[in-house]
Coordinates of C-alpha atoms and ligand atoms in Angstrom, one line a residue:
X878 CA -39.7 24.0 50.7
X879 CA -38.7 25.1 47.2
X880 CA -35.0 24.9 46.2
X881 CA -33.5 28.3 46.0
X882 CA -32.8 29.6 42.5
X883 CA -29.2 29.4 41.5
X884 CA -28.2 30.8 38.1
X885 CA -24.9 31.4 36.4
X886 CA -23.4 33.4 33.6
X887 CA -20.6 31.4 32.0
X888 CA -18.6 33.5 29.5
X889 CA -15.7 32.2 27.6
X890 CA -12.9 34.9 27.8
X891 CA -12.2 34.8 24.1
X892 CA -13.5 38.3 23.4
X893 CA -15.0 41.4 25.0
X894 CA -18.5 41.3 26.6
X895 CA -20.7 41.7 23.6
X896 CA -24.4 42.6 23.5
X897 CA -25.5 38.9 23.3
X898 CA -23.4 38.0 26.3
X899 CA -24.5 41.0 28.3
X900 CA -28.1 40.1 27.5
X901 CA -27.7 36.5 28.8
X902 CA -25.9 37.7 31.9
X903 CA -28.7 40.3 32.5
X904 CA -31.5 37.7 32.2
X905 CA -29.7 35.4 34.7
X906 CA -29.1 38.3 37.1
X907 CA -32.7 39.3 36.8
X908 CA -34.0 35.9 37.6
X909 CA -31.7 35.6 40.6
X910 CA -32.7 39.0 41.9
X911 CA -36.4 38.5 41.2
X912 CA -36.5 35.2 43.0
X913 CA -34.1 36.1 45.8
X914 CA -31.7 33.5 44.5
X915 CA -27.9 33.5 43.7
X916 CA -26.1 34.6 40.6
X917 CA -22.8 32.9 39.9
X918 CA -20.1 34.0 37.5
X919 CA -18.0 31.2 35.9
X920 CA -15.3 31.9 33.5
X921 CA -15.1 29.1 30.9
X922 CA -11.5 29.3 30.1
X923 CA -10.7 25.7 29.1
X924 CA -9.9 26.8 25.6
X925 CA -6.4 27.8 26.6
X926 CA -5.4 29.0 23.2
X927 CA -8.2 31.5 22.8
X928 CA -8.8 32.5 26.4
X929 CA -6.9 35.4 27.9
X930 CA -7.0 37.1 31.3
X931 CA -7.2 40.4 29.5
X932 CA -10.6 39.4 28.0
X933 CA -11.7 38.0 31.4
X934 CA -10.9 41.5 32.9
X935 CA -12.8 43.3 30.2
X936 CA -15.8 41.0 30.7
X937 CA -15.8 41.6 34.4
X938 CA -15.4 45.3 33.9
X939 CA -18.4 45.3 31.6
X940 CA -20.5 43.4 34.1
X941 CA -19.5 45.9 36.8
X942 CA -20.4 48.8 34.6
X943 CA -23.8 47.3 34.0
X944 CA -24.2 46.6 37.7
X945 CA -24.5 42.8 37.3
X946 CA -22.9 41.8 40.6
X947 CA -22.4 38.2 41.4
X948 CA -22.9 36.6 44.7
X949 CA -20.1 34.2 45.4
X950 CA -16.7 33.0 44.1
X951 CA -13.2 32.6 45.5
X952 CA -12.3 35.4 47.8
X953 CA -9.8 37.7 46.1
X954 CA -9.3 40.4 48.8
X955 CA -12.3 42.7 49.3
X956 CA -14.3 41.0 46.5
X957 CA -15.4 37.7 45.0
X958 CA -13.5 36.6 42.0
X959 CA -15.3 34.5 39.4
X960 CA -15.1 30.7 39.4
X961 CA -12.7 29.5 36.7
X962 CA -12.8 26.2 34.9
X963 CA -9.0 26.3 34.6
X964 CA -8.9 25.9 38.4
X965 CA -11.2 22.9 38.4
X966 CA -9.4 20.4 36.2
X967 CA -9.2 17.8 38.9
X968 CA -13.0 17.6 39.2
X969 CA -13.5 17.0 35.5
X970 CA -10.9 14.2 35.5
X971 CA -12.5 12.6 38.5
X972 CA -16.0 12.2 36.9
X973 CA -14.5 11.2 33.6
X974 CA -12.6 8.4 35.4
X975 CA -15.9 7.4 37.0
X976 CA -17.6 7.1 33.7
X977 CA -14.8 5.0 32.3
X978 CA -14.9 2.7 35.3
X979 CA -18.6 2.3 34.8
X980 CA -18.1 1.4 31.2
X981 CA -20.0 4.4 30.0
X982 CA -17.0 6.1 28.5
X983 CA -13.8 4.9 26.8
X984 CA -10.3 6.1 26.3
X985 CA -8.6 7.0 23.1
X986 CA -5.1 7.7 24.1
X987 CA -5.3 10.5 26.7
X988 CA -8.7 11.5 25.5
X989 CA -11.9 10.3 27.2
X990 CA -15.0 9.8 25.1
X991 CA -18.6 9.1 26.2
X992 CA -20.4 6.3 24.4
X993 CA -23.8 7.6 23.4
X994 CA -26.5 4.9 24.0
X995 CA -28.6 3.9 21.0
X996 CA -32.3 4.3 20.8
X997 CA -32.9 6.8 23.5
X998 CA -35.3 9.7 23.3
X999 CA -34.1 13.0 24.8
X1000 CA -36.6 15.7 25.5
X1001 CA -35.4 19.2 26.3
X1002 CA -38.2 20.7 28.4
X1003 CA -37.4 24.3 27.6
X1004 CA -39.0 27.1 29.7
X1005 CA -39.2 29.3 26.6
X1006 CA -39.5 27.0 23.6
X1007 CA -41.4 24.1 25.2
X1008 CA -40.5 20.5 24.6
X1009 CA -37.9 19.8 22.0
X1010 CA -37.3 16.1 21.1
X1011 CA -34.1 14.5 20.0
X1012 CA -33.1 10.9 19.3
X1013 CA -29.8 9.7 20.6
X1014 CA -29.2 7.8 17.4
X1015 CA -28.6 11.2 15.7
X1016 CA -25.7 12.0 18.0
X1017 CA -22.1 11.0 17.8
X1018 CA -20.1 9.9 20.8
X1019 CA -19.2 12.9 23.0
X1020 CA -15.6 13.8 23.8
X1021 CA -15.3 14.6 27.5
X1022 CA -11.5 15.1 27.8
X1023 CA -9.5 16.1 24.9
X1024 CA -6.1 14.6 24.1
X1025 CA -4.4 17.7 25.7
X1026 CA -6.2 16.8 28.9
X1027 CA -8.6 19.7 28.9
X1028 CA -12.4 19.1 29.2
X1029 CA -14.8 19.9 26.4
X1030 CA -17.5 22.6 26.8
X1031 CA -20.4 20.1 26.8
X1032 CA -18.8 18.0 29.5
X1033 CA -17.3 20.7 31.8
X1034 CA -20.6 22.7 31.7
X1035 CA -22.5 19.7 33.1
X1036 CA -20.0 19.0 35.8
X1037 CA -19.9 22.6 36.8
X1038 CA -23.6 23.3 36.7
X1039 CA -24.3 20.2 38.8
X1040 CA -21.5 20.6 41.3
X1041 CA -22.4 24.3 41.7
X1042 CA -26.0 23.5 42.3
X1043 CA -27.3 25.5 39.4
X1044 CA -31.0 25.1 39.2
X1045 CA -31.7 27.2 36.1
X1046 CA -29.5 27.2 33.0
X1047 CA -30.5 30.4 31.1
X1048 CA -28.4 30.9 27.9
X1049 CA -28.6 31.9 24.2
X1050 CA -30.7 29.7 21.9
X1051 CA -27.5 29.0 19.9
X1052 CA -26.9 26.4 22.6
X1053 CA -30.1 24.5 22.0
X1054 CA -28.4 21.7 20.0
X1055 CA -25.9 21.2 22.9
X1056 CA -28.5 20.7 25.4
X1057 CA -29.5 17.1 24.5
X1058 CA -25.8 16.1 24.7
X1059 CA -25.6 17.6 28.1
X1060 CA -28.8 15.9 29.2
X1061 CA -27.3 12.5 28.2
X1062 CA -24.3 13.3 30.4
X1063 CA -26.5 14.2 33.4
X1064 CA -28.3 10.9 32.9
X1065 CA -25.0 9.0 32.7
X1066 CA -23.8 10.6 35.9
X1067 CA -27.2 10.0 37.5
X1068 CA -27.6 13.7 38.3
X1069 CA -30.8 15.8 38.5
X1070 CA -31.4 18.2 35.6
X1071 CA -31.5 21.9 36.0
X1072 CA -34.4 23.8 34.3
X1073 CA -33.3 25.0 30.8
X1074 CA -34.4 28.3 29.3
X1075 CA -33.0 29.3 26.0
X1076 CA -33.1 33.0 25.1
X1077 CA -34.2 34.3 21.7
X1078 CA -31.5 35.4 19.3
X1079 CA -30.8 39.1 18.9
X1080 CA -31.0 40.3 15.3
X1081 CA -29.7 43.5 13.6
X1082 CA -32.1 45.8 11.8
X1083 CA -31.7 43.7 8.7
X1084 CA -33.1 40.7 10.6
X1085 CA -29.7 38.9 10.4
X1086 CA -28.0 37.7 13.6
X1087 CA -26.4 40.7 15.3
X1088 CA -22.7 40.9 14.5
X1089 CA -19.9 43.4 13.9
X1090 CA -21.3 44.2 10.5
X1091 CA -24.1 46.0 12.3
X1092 CA -21.7 48.3 14.1
X1093 CA -20.9 48.4 17.8
X1094 CA -21.2 45.0 19.5
X1095 CA -19.3 45.2 22.7
X1096 CA -20.7 46.8 25.8
X1097 CA -17.7 49.1 26.1
X1098 CA -18.4 50.6 22.7
X1099 CA -21.8 51.6 24.0
X1100 CA -20.3 53.0 27.2
X1101 CA -17.8 55.1 25.1
X1102 CA -20.6 56.3 22.8
X1103 CA -22.2 57.8 25.8
X1104 CA -24.9 55.4 26.8
X1105 CA -25.8 55.1 30.4
X1106 CA -25.5 51.7 32.1
X1107 CA -29.1 52.0 33.4
X1108 CA -30.3 52.7 29.8
X1109 CA -28.4 49.7 28.4
X1110 CA -29.8 47.6 31.2
X1111 CA -33.3 48.8 30.5
X1112 CA -32.9 48.3 26.8
X1113 CA -31.4 44.8 27.0
X1114 CA -34.1 43.7 29.4
X1115 CA -36.7 44.6 26.8
X1116 CA -35.0 42.5 24.1
X1117 CA -37.1 39.4 24.1
X1118 CA -38.9 40.1 27.3
X1119 CA -41.6 42.5 28.2
X1120 CA -43.6 43.1 31.4
X1121 CA -46.7 43.7 29.3
X1122 CA -48.2 47.1 28.6
X1123 CA -46.8 50.1 26.8
X1124 CA -44.4 51.4 29.3
X1125 CA -40.7 51.2 28.3
X1126 CA -38.7 53.1 30.9
X1127 CA -37.9 51.2 34.0
X1128 CA -35.3 51.3 36.8
X1129 CA -33.3 48.1 37.5
X1130 CA -35.4 47.4 40.6
X1131 CA -38.7 47.8 38.7
X1132 CA -37.5 45.3 36.1
X1133 CA -36.2 42.8 38.6
X1134 CA -39.5 43.0 40.4
X1135 CA -41.5 42.3 37.2
X1136 CA -39.2 39.8 35.6
X1137 CA -40.7 36.4 34.7
X1138 CA -39.3 33.6 32.6
X1139 CA -42.7 32.9 31.3
X1140 CA -42.8 36.3 29.5
X1141 CA -39.7 35.6 27.5
X1142 CA -40.5 35.7 23.8
X1143 CA -39.6 32.9 21.4
X1144 CA -39.3 35.2 18.5
X1145 CA -35.9 36.7 17.8
X1146 CA -35.5 40.3 19.1
X1147 CA -34.4 43.1 16.9
X1148 CA -31.8 45.5 18.1
X1149 CA -33.3 48.9 17.4
X1150 CA -30.8 51.7 17.9
X1151 CA -33.6 54.3 17.8
X1152 CA -35.3 52.7 20.7
X1153 CA -32.0 52.5 22.6
X1154 CA -31.5 56.3 21.9
X1155 CA -35.0 57.1 23.2
X1156 CA -34.5 55.0 26.3
X1157 CA -31.1 56.5 26.9
X1158 CA -32.5 60.0 26.6
X1159 CA -35.1 59.3 29.2
X1160 CA -32.6 57.9 31.7
X1161 CA -30.3 60.9 31.0
X1162 CA -33.2 63.2 31.8
X1163 CA -33.9 61.4 35.0
X1164 CA -30.4 61.6 36.4
X1165 CA -29.7 63.7 39.5
X1166 CA -28.0 66.9 38.3
X1167 CA -24.6 66.2 39.7
X1168 CA -24.5 62.7 38.4
X1169 CA -25.4 64.0 35.0
X1170 CA -22.6 66.6 35.3
X1171 CA -20.1 64.0 36.2
X1172 CA -21.1 61.8 33.2
X1173 CA -21.0 64.7 30.7
X1174 CA -17.6 66.0 31.9
X1175 CA -15.4 63.4 30.2
X1176 CA -17.1 64.1 26.9
X1177 CA -16.6 67.9 27.3
X1178 CA -13.0 67.1 28.0
X1179 CA -12.7 65.0 24.9
X1180 CA -14.0 67.9 22.9
X1181 CA -11.1 70.0 24.3
X1182 CA -13.4 72.3 26.3
X1183 CA -11.9 74.0 29.4
X1184 CA -13.3 72.6 32.6
X1185 CA -10.7 73.9 35.1
X1186 CA -11.9 76.4 37.6
X1187 CA -15.5 76.1 36.5
X1188 CA -18.1 76.3 39.1
X1189 CA -19.8 72.9 39.4
X1190 CA -23.1 74.2 40.7
X1191 CA -23.2 76.6 37.8
X1192 CA -22.4 73.9 35.2
X1193 CA -25.0 71.6 36.7
X1194 CA -27.5 74.4 36.4
X1195 CA -26.6 74.9 32.8
X1196 CA -27.3 71.2 32.0
X1197 CA -30.6 71.5 33.8
X1198 CA -31.6 74.2 31.3
X1199 CA -31.1 71.7 28.5
X1200 CA -34.3 70.0 29.7
X1201 CA -33.6 66.6 28.3
X1202 CA -32.1 67.6 25.0
X1203 CA -29.5 65.1 23.8
X1204 CA -30.0 61.4 23.3
X1205 CA -26.5 60.4 24.4
X1206 CA -23.8 62.0 26.6
X1207 CA -21.7 63.3 23.7
X1208 CA -24.8 64.8 22.1
X1209 CA -25.6 66.6 25.3
X1210 CA -22.0 67.6 25.7
X1211 CA -22.0 69.1 22.2
X1212 CA -25.3 70.8 22.6
X1213 CA -24.1 72.5 25.8
X1214 CA -20.6 73.4 24.8
X1215 CA -21.3 77.2 25.0
X1216 CA -21.7 77.0 28.7
X1217 CA -17.9 76.3 29.0
X1218 CA -16.4 78.4 26.3
X1219 CA -17.4 81.4 24.3
X1220 CA -14.6 80.5 21.8
X1221 CA -16.7 77.7 20.4
X1222 CA -19.6 80.1 19.8
X1223 CA -17.4 82.6 17.8
X1224 CA -15.9 79.8 15.9
X1225 CA -19.3 78.4 14.9
X1226 CA -21.0 81.7 14.2
X1227 CA -19.5 84.8 12.7
X1228 CA -22.6 87.0 12.8
X1229 CA -23.1 86.5 9.0
X1230 CA -26.9 86.8 8.9
X1231 CA -27.4 89.9 11.0
X1232 CA -27.3 92.8 8.7
X1233 CA -26.6 96.5 9.7
X1234 CA -30.2 97.4 9.4
X1235 CA -31.3 94.8 11.9
X1236 CA -28.5 95.7 14.2
X1237 CA -29.6 99.4 14.2
X1238 CA -33.1 98.2 15.0
X1239 CA -32.4 96.0 17.9
X1240 CA -29.3 97.6 19.5
X1241 CA -31.5 99.9 21.6
X1242 CA -33.3 96.9 22.9
X1243 CA -30.2 95.2 24.1
X1244 CA -28.9 98.4 25.6
X1245 CA -32.0 98.7 27.7
X1246 CA -32.1 95.0 28.5
X1247 CA -28.7 95.1 30.0
X1248 CA -29.9 98.0 32.3
X1249 CA -32.9 96.0 33.6
X1250 CA -33.1 96.3 37.4
X1251 CA -34.0 92.7 37.9
X1252 CA -31.8 90.2 36.0
X1253 CA -34.3 87.3 35.7
X1254 CA -35.6 85.4 32.7
X1255 CA -39.2 86.5 33.6
X1256 CA -38.3 90.2 33.8
X1257 CA -36.3 90.0 30.6
X1258 CA -39.2 88.3 28.8
X1259 CA -41.7 90.8 30.0
X1260 CA -39.5 93.6 28.9
X1261 CA -38.9 92.0 25.5
X1262 CA -42.6 91.6 24.8
X1263 CA -43.4 95.1 25.7
X1264 CA -40.4 96.5 23.8
X1265 CA -41.2 94.5 20.7
X1266 CA -44.9 95.5 20.8
X1267 CA -44.1 99.2 21.3
X1268 CA -41.5 99.2 18.5
X1269 CA -43.5 97.1 16.1
X1270 CA -40.8 94.5 16.0
X1271 CA -41.3 90.8 15.9
X1272 CA -39.9 89.1 19.1
X1273 CA -38.1 86.6 16.8
X1274 CA -36.1 89.5 15.3
X1275 CA -34.6 90.0 18.7
X1276 CA -34.5 86.4 19.9
X1277 CA -32.7 84.9 17.0
X1278 CA -29.6 87.1 17.0
X1279 CA -29.5 86.9 20.7
X1280 CA -29.6 83.1 20.5
X1281 CA -26.8 83.0 18.0
X1282 CA -24.7 85.4 20.0
X1283 CA -25.0 83.5 23.3
X1284 CA -24.8 79.9 21.9
X1285 CA -23.7 80.0 18.3
X1286 CA -26.7 77.7 17.6
X1287 CA -30.0 77.9 15.9
X1288 CA -31.7 75.8 18.6
X1289 CA -31.2 76.3 22.3
X1290 CA -33.1 76.5 25.6
X1291 CA -35.1 79.6 26.3
X1292 CA -32.9 82.5 25.5
X1293 CA -33.7 84.6 28.5
X1294 CA -33.1 81.6 30.8
X1295 CA -29.7 81.4 29.2
X1296 CA -29.1 85.1 29.8
X1297 CA -30.1 84.8 33.4
X1298 CA -27.8 81.8 33.8
X1299 CA -24.8 83.6 32.1
X1300 CA -25.4 86.7 34.2
X1301 CA -25.4 90.3 33.0
X1302 CA -21.7 90.6 32.3
X1303 CA -21.2 87.5 30.2
X1304 CA -24.4 88.3 28.3
X1305 CA -23.0 91.7 27.6
X1306 CA -19.7 90.3 26.4
X1307 CA -21.3 87.9 24.0
X1308 CA -23.7 90.4 22.6
X1309 CA -20.8 93.0 22.3
X1310 CA -18.7 90.5 20.3
X1311 CA -21.4 90.5 17.6
X1312 CA -21.8 94.3 17.8
X1313 CA -25.2 94.1 19.3
X1314 CA -24.5 96.5 22.1
Ligands
LIG2206 N1 -19.1 29.4 27.6 C1 -20.3 29.2 27.0 C2 -20.6 30.4 26.1 O1 -20.0 31.4 26.3 C3 -21.4 29.0 28.0 C4 -22.7 28.5 27.4 C5 -23.6 28.1 28.6 O2 -24.1 29.0 29.2 O3 -23.8 26.9 28.8 O4 -21.3 30.3 25.1

């Protein structure tokens, strides 16, 4: 029988959940879900000065937003909390004592330090990078317990990963140099090693390590910019991993199904905002209509548009007409503002480019249009084509002012679809404002 896969995400609550952290969490989650294993969340809050519960909360919120649920942890009423290193102090001291008793570690005041043996070869058998060799002679002794009594990262992580039965340690490649130290501690404690897999670094478009200089780095910034969690999930999964083939749009389940550690790339991944936008747009298109409506609403609200008393069904229909326009939620919200309020149309467009001559020419068309027996896009379009032909007028000469009057925009969904959606009276009102009927 193979040992069940157990992975963990071990954030330090010293900042928000940033893209790199979310990427690591996601890959662990995927490996757990792919293999039917368990995903553990462990908050590494031993650095008491820099750790805050506020950051812990935002990290957890970010994970929830991305749908990265973990499988166990202390029960906190209805839910599993994360494990916290600060609640495990006693365990770290116990094993440190053991190493001192065995003569493998020594004290320096209240601190406990591991004596690195000389002349040992340490090979990190990395799932992604292959074998990486180190010599123990290049390493200094390793502090286990600091003089304030708290454990160091390299020590606590070993005690935790072993006692929590972690079988795969999947983390950023910035930890590669820590791994030989951790392997020495596993050896000293006579513990079996987990499998190590280091993930490629994420770079900005300028090929430098992704950082604040490149713009938004925390997951919440992306949420607030109107990206969908499923799109961020999809995008992050493709940073340094690929299922092979050209396809780029996947659901969570499809990714989990295809996920393999052997397909993780060694080469650093470049964070490409254009690609993120494209992926987001596809996920936005694929949303069920009412879900899309619920997600757009806060952005309409932020724009100060009136939502109260609006018919949900009708609004959702309006968004359907947008047919996938808009890469992000605020973009879609902005493109569709005229569904909520005619005021934004009149503010944007004063009728400046329709001259009197054109008005005279097309007014009869609109007068007849508003009398059409059947108020449907198809009937309107048929009528418009016939009218334009009979009067020797280009269809565009009618459609453009109509588009401006209904939307205040140069680009919009099909103008007769919009008219059908608005209904006869609202269409009349908007045309009348621009003196077209
Ligand atoms: N707390 C460490 C970090 O956030 C965890 C590293 C690890 O996964 O071992 O970088």
